[in-house]
């Protein structure tokens, strides 16, 4: 890999910030941003390379060797961007989802539609087999968005499993880890643990996330190397299926309140003309175009690297 300059790592950090902002919104995946910005494969391979052997130079005092093997500069830049953006955007996302849901969902709708175009370009040969994998991905993505939310469960082992599953979803394009937490009934548990600084639950969550991420990244790396076309077809399908979740105009059927958070657990998509209230069609279209254009900007920046 070509040596990076400081400006390159600033760009990686900005991509991390875009990933963090996406992950802060239930229904949008940071993995999609990583993919279209050209860092997805490096991200997966960096995570999958983590093992006890990787830490041997560190234990022997060879810090520089360990840092290079761990792709430390990349991890630091990307991780800082994700963390800063996720923490800061959470409050903004909460406000926008509560007071301007149509506008924020329109922006992400445009982003996701452009992502589908980008993903399709990564598949060199379309045939019947590829199409079947695409359809399977669409079916899975749509199915996940229609699942009812589970009841809240404070069992620590269940919370551990939820963390492992959700973190896997966060690195998959088209699937939101936050949305998976809501489906599994663990969103309120995590929110409460963060608000109350419950160290025990937070350690359980982090442990599950680390184990899930390390395990799944190895599987994903193997799939990308051995079955690249089929994997991209499924991932493209997942993104298409996720449109059901980010469609801006919805009719809310049921909500649940977790502390000071109100989460929609059941709704149905409607056309803008059938939306009850101001459908904000013109600003929604403008923001969708902005989101669509952003993918082309990210893709152009990635292609130059």
Coordinates of N, CA, C and O in Angstrom, one line a residue, residues 14-17 29 37 49 94 106 144 156 187 205 218 235 237 246 249 274 279 299:
X14 N -12.3 12.3 8.1 CA -13.5 12.9 7.6 C -14.5 11.8 7.1 O -15.7 11.9 7.4
X15 N -13.9 10.7 6.5 CA -14.8 9.6 6.2 C -15.3 8.9 7.4 O -16.5 8.4 7.4
X16 N -14.5 8.8 8.5 CA -14.9 8.3 9.7 C -16.1 9.1 10.3 O -17.0 8.5 10.9
X17 N -16.0 10.4 10.2 CA -17.0 11.3 10.7 C -18.3 11.0 9.9 O -19.4 11.0 10.5
X29 N -26.5 2.7 7.6 CA -25.3 2.0 8.0 C -24.1 2.8 7.7 O -23.9 3.3 6.6
X37 N -16.7 5.3 0.0 CA -15.6 6.2 0.2 C -14.3 5.5 0.0 O -13.2 6.1 0.1
X49 N -7.4 -8.8 10.9 CA -6.0 -9.2 11.2 C -5.7 -9.1 12.7 O -4.6 -9.5 13.1
X94 N -31.2 13.1 17.0 CA -32.4 13.0 17.8 C -33.3 14.2 17.5 O -34.5 14.0 17.4
X106 N -35.0 12.1 3.8 CA -34.9 12.4 2.3 C -33.4 12.4 2.0 O -33.0 11.9 0.9
X144 N -35.7 -7.7 7.4 CA -35.2 -7.1 8.6 C -35.9 -5.8 9.0 O -36.1 -5.5 10.2
X156 N -28.0 -10.0 31.1 CA -26.6 -9.5 30.6 C -26.1 -10.4 29.5 O -25.4 -9.9 28.5
X187 N -31.9 -1.6 22.7 CA -31.6 -0.1 22.5 C -31.8 0.6 23.8 O -31.0 1.5 24.2
X205 N -21.4 -4.8 27.0 CA -21.7 -4.5 25.6 C -20.4 -4.4 24.8 O -20.4 -4.9 23.7
X218 N -13.6 -11.7 10.0 CA -12.8 -12.7 9.4 C -13.7 -13.5 8.3 O -13.2 -13.8 7.3
X235 N -24.8 -7.6 -0.8 CA -24.7 -6.4 -0.1 C -25.5 -5.3 -0.9 O -26.2 -4.4 -0.2
X237 N -28.2 -5.9 -2.6 CA -29.6 -6.2 -2.3 C -30.0 -5.7 -0.9 O -31.1 -5.2 -0.7
X246 N -35.8 3.7 5.3 CA -35.5 5.1 5.3 C -36.5 6.0 4.4 O -36.3 7.2 4.2
X249 N -41.7 9.3 4.0 CA -43.1 9.6 4.3 C -43.8 8.3 4.9 O -43.9 7.3 4.2
X274 N -50.2 11.2 0.1 CA -51.1 10.6 1.1 C -50.6 10.8 2.5 O -51.2 10.4 3.4
X279 N -46.0 17.6 3.6 CA -45.1 16.6 3.1 C -43.7 17.2 2.7 O -42.8 16.4 2.4
X299 N -17.0 9.1 -3.8 CA -16.5 8.2 -4.8 C -15.4 8.8 -5.6 O -14.4 8.1 -5.9

